[in-house]
Short mmCIF file of C-alpha atoms in Angstrom, two decimals:
data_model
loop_
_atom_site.label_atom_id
_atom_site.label_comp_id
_atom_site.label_asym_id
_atom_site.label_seq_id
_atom_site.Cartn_x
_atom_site.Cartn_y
_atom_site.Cartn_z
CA UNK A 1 117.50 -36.74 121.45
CA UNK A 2 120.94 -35.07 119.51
CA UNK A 3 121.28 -35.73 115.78
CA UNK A 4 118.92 -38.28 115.04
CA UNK A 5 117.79 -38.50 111.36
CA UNK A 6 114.29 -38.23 111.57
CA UNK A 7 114.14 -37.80 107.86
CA UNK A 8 116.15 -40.83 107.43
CA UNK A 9 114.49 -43.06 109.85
CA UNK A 10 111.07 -43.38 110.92
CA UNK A 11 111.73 -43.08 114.70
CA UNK A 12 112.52 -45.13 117.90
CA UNK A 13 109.53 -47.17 119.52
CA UNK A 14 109.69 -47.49 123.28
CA UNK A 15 107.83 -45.88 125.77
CA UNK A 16 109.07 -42.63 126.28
CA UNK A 17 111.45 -41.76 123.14
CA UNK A 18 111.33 -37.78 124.80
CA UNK A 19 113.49 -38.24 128.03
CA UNK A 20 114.90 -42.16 127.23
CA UNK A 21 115.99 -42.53 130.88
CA UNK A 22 113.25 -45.20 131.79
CA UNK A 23 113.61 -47.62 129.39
CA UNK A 24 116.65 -49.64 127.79
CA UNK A 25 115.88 -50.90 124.63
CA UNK A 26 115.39 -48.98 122.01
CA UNK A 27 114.10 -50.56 118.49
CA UNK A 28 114.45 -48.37 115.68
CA UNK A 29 111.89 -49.15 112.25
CA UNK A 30 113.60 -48.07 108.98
CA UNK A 31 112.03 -46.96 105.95
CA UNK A 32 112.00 -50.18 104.37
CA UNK A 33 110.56 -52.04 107.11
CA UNK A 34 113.74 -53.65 108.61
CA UNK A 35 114.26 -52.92 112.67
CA UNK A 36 117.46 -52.80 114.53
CA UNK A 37 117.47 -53.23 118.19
CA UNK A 38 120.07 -51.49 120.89
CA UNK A 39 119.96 -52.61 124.21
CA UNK A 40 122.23 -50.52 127.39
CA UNK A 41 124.37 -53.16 129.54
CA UNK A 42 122.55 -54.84 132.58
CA UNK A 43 121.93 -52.31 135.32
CA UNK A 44 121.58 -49.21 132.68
CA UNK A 45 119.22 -47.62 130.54
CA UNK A 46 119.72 -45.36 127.54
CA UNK A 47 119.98 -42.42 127.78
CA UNK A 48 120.75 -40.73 124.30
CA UNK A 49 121.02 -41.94 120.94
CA UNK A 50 122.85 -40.56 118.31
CA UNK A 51 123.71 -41.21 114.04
CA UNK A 52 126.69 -39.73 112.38
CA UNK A 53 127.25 -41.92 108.59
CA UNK A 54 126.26 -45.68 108.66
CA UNK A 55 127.42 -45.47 113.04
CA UNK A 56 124.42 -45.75 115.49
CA UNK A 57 125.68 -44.75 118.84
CA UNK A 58 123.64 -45.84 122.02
CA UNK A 59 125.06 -43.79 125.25
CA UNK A 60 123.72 -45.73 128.35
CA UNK A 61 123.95 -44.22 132.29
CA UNK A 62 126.34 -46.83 132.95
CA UNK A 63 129.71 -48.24 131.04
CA UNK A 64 130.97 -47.31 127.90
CA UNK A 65 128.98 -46.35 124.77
CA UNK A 66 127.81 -48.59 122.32
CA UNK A 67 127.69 -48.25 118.81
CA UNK A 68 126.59 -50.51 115.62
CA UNK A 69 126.58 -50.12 111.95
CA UNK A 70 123.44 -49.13 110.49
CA UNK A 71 122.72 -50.69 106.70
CA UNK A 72 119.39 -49.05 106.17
CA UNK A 73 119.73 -49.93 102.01
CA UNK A 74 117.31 -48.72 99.75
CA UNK A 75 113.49 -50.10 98.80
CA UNK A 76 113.49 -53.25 96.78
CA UNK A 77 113.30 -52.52 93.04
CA UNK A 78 113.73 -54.66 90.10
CA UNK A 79 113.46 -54.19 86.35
CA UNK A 80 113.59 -56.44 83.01
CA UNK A 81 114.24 -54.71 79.76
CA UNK A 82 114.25 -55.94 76.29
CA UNK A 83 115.00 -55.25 72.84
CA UNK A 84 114.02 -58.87 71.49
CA UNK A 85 111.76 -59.64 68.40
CA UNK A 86 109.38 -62.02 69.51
CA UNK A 87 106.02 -63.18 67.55
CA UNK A 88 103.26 -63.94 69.87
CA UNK A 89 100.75 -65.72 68.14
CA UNK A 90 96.66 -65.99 68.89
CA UNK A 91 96.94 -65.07 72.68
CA UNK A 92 93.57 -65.20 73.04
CA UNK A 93 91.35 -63.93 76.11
CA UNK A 94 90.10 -66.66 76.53
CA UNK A 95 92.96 -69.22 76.30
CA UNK A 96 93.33 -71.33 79.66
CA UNK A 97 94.25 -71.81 81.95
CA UNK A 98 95.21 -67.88 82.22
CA UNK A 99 94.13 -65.38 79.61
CA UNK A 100 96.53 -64.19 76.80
CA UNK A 101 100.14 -65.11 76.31
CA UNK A 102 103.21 -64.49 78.78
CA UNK A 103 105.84 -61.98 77.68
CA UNK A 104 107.99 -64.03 79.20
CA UNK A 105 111.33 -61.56 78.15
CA UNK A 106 109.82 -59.34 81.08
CA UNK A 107 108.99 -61.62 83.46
CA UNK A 108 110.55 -60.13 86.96
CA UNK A 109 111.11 -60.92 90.92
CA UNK A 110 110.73 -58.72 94.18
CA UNK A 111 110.51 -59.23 97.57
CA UNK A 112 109.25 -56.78 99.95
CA UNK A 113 110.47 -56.08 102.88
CA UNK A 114 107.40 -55.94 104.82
CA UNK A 115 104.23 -57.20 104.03
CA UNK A 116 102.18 -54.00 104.12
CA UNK A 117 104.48 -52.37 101.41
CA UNK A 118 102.73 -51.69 98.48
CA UNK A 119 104.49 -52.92 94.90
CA UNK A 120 104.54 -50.19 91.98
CA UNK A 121 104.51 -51.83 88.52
CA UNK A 122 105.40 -50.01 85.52
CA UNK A 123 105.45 -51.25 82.30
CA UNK A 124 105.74 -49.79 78.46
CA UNK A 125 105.11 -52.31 75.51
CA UNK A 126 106.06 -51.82 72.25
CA UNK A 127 105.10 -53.65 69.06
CA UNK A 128 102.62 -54.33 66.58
CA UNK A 129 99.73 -56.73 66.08
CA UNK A 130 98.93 -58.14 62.56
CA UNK A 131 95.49 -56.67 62.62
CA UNK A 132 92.79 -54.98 64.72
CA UNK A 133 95.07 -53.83 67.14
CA UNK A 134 92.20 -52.06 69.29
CA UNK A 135 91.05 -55.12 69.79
CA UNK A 136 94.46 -56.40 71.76
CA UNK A 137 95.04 -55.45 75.42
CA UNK A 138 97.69 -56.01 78.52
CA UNK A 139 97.28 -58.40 81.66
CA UNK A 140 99.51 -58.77 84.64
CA UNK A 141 100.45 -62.10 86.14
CA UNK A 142 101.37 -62.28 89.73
CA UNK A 143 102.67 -65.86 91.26
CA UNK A 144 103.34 -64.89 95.38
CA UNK A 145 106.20 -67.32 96.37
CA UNK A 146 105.73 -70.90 95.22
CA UNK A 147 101.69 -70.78 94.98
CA UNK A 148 99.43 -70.22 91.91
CA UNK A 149 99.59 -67.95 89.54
CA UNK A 150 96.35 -65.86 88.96
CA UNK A 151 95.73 -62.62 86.89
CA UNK A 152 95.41 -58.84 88.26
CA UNK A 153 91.74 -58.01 87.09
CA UNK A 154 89.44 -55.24 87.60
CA UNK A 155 86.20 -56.59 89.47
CA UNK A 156 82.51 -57.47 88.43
CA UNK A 157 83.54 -57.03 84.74
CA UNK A 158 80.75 -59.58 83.81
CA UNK A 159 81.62 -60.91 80.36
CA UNK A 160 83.38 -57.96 79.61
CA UNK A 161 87.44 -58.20 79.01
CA UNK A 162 89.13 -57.56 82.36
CA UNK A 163 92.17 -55.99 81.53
CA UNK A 164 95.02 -53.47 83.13
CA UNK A 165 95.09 -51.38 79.75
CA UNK A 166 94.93 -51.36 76.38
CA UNK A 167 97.15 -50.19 73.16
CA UNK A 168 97.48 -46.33 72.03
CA UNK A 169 97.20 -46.58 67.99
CA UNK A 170 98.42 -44.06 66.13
CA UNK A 171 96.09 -42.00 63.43
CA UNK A 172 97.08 -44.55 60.86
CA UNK A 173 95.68 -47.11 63.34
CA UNK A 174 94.12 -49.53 60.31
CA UNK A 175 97.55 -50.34 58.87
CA UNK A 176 98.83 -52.94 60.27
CA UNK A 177 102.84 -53.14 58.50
CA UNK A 178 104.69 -50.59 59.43
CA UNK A 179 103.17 -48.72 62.44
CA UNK A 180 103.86 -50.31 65.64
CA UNK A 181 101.52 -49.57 68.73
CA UNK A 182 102.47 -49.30 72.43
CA UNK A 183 101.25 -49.94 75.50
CA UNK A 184 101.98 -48.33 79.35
CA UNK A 185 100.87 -48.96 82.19
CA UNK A 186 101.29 -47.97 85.93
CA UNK A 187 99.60 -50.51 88.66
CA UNK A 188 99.72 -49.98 92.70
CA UNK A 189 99.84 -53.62 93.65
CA UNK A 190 99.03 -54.32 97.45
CA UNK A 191 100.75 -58.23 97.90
CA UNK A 192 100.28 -58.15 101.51
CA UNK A 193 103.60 -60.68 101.96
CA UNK A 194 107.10 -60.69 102.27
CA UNK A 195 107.60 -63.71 99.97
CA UNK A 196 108.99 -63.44 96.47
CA UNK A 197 106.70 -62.65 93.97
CA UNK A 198 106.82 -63.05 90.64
CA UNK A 199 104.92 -60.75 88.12
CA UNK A 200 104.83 -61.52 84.22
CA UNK A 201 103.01 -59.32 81.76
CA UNK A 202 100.44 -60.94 79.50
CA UNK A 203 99.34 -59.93 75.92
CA UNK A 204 95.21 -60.66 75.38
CA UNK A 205 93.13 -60.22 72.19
CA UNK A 206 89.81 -60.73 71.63
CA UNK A 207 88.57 -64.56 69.85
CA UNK A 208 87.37 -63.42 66.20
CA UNK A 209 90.27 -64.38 63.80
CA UNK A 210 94.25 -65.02 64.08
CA UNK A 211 96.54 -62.35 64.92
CA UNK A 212 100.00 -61.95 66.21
CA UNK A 213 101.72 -59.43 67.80
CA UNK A 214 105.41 -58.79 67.27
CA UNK A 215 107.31 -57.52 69.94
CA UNK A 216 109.82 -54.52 69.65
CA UNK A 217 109.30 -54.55 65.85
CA UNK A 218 106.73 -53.59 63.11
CA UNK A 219 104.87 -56.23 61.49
CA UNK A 220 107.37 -55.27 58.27
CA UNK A 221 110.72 -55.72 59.70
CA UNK A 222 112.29 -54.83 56.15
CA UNK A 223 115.67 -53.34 56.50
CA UNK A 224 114.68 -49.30 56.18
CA UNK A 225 113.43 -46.57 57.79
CA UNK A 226 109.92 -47.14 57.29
CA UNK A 227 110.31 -50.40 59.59
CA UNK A 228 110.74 -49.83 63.80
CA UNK A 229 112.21 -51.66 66.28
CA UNK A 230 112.68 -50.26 69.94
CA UNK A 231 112.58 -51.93 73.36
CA UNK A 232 110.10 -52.06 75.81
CA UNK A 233 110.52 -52.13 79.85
CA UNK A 234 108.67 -53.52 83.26
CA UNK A 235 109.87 -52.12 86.61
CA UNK A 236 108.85 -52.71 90.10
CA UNK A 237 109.27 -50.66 93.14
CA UNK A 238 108.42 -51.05 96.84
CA UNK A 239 107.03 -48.63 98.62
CA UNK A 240 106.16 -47.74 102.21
CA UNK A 241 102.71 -46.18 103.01
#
């Protein structure tokens, strides 16, 4: 089979992709799932197949060649990013009917392209909670086209909090002013769909007294150096396994 981009595509599917002169169909599966199907004219098969740029080229025993244009494209992949100050106050673990609070500035789409792709979530917080920041934490939200939103949890956590991580506090982790916190993640989600889904990222703290946490900003947002503010940044990214 000449110049066939084995690197680029996965491979042709048919019965006997080695010799190709018993068969004439030929469905090709690229990487992100999609399929693109070349048939040869009535009374031929194919006999050779052949990729130069985005140009598929089917040569068939009988007739002329044909040849379509290939638009593999690349993996789905979204991202929100945001340098906005927002205070979220009291989001609670236990709150209902879904734990915490949304950060609704990186709420993001993606659709896979097939359903057994798996959905990479990244995510890097930054901020800083009025007090007891070890005692604050990170949820993910996923809503799969338009049903129900649940949470991402680890399993048989009892009473424990079921969270996807927590917040890295620095050695000055008891003052709570100046010295913002941050928070990163990485998540393999496994949707099994192709609808759109919808993941939000959800700040929890534990119930013992009111707190807020202030997004992309210390707790002192006084006009000097000795007050942050930065951004912080979800991504998602399909990918074939």
């Amino acid at each position: 089979m000449s110049d066939f981009p084995f690197d680029t595509f996965r491979g042709i599917q048919n019965g006997d992709d080695a010799t190709l002169d018993d068969v004439n169909v030929q469905k090709i599966t690229f990487p992100d799932g999609s399929t693109q199907t070349e048939a040869a004219g009535s009374g031929s098969v194919v006999t050779d197949l052949e990729y130069a740029g985005t140009t598929l080229t089917l040569k068939q025993s009988g007739g002329i060649d044909k040849t379509a244009t290939i638009n593999t494209g690349g993996l789905p992949f979204a991202f929100a990013q945001t340098d906005a100050r927002t205070e979220y106050v009291d989001p609670y673990y236990d709150n209902t009917p879904l734990a915490g609070s949304q950060i609704t500035e990186l709420s993001q789409t993606i659709t896979p392209t097939s359903s057994s792709q798996k959905v990479v979530i990244h995510l890097h917080l930054f901020g800083e909670w009025t007090t007891a920041p070890y005692q604050g934490a990170v949820l993910f939200e996923r809503k799969i086209g338009s049903g129900t939103a649940t949470l991402i949890q680890p399993q048989n956590a009892g009473s424990r909090m079921a969270i996807a991580t927590g917040f890295a506090t620095s050695g000055a982790g008891g003052e709570s002013h100046t010295t913002p916190e941050m928070s990163n993640v990485v998540y393999v989600d496994s949707p099994n769909t192709t609808d759109t889904i919808t993941y939000v990222p959800r700040l929890v703290c534990r119930i013992n007294n009111s707190r807020s946490f202030y997004l992309n900003r210390s707790v002192d947002d006084t006009n000097a150096e000795y007050s942050e503010r930065a951004f912080s940044t979800m991504t998602l990214e399909c990918k074939n396994v």
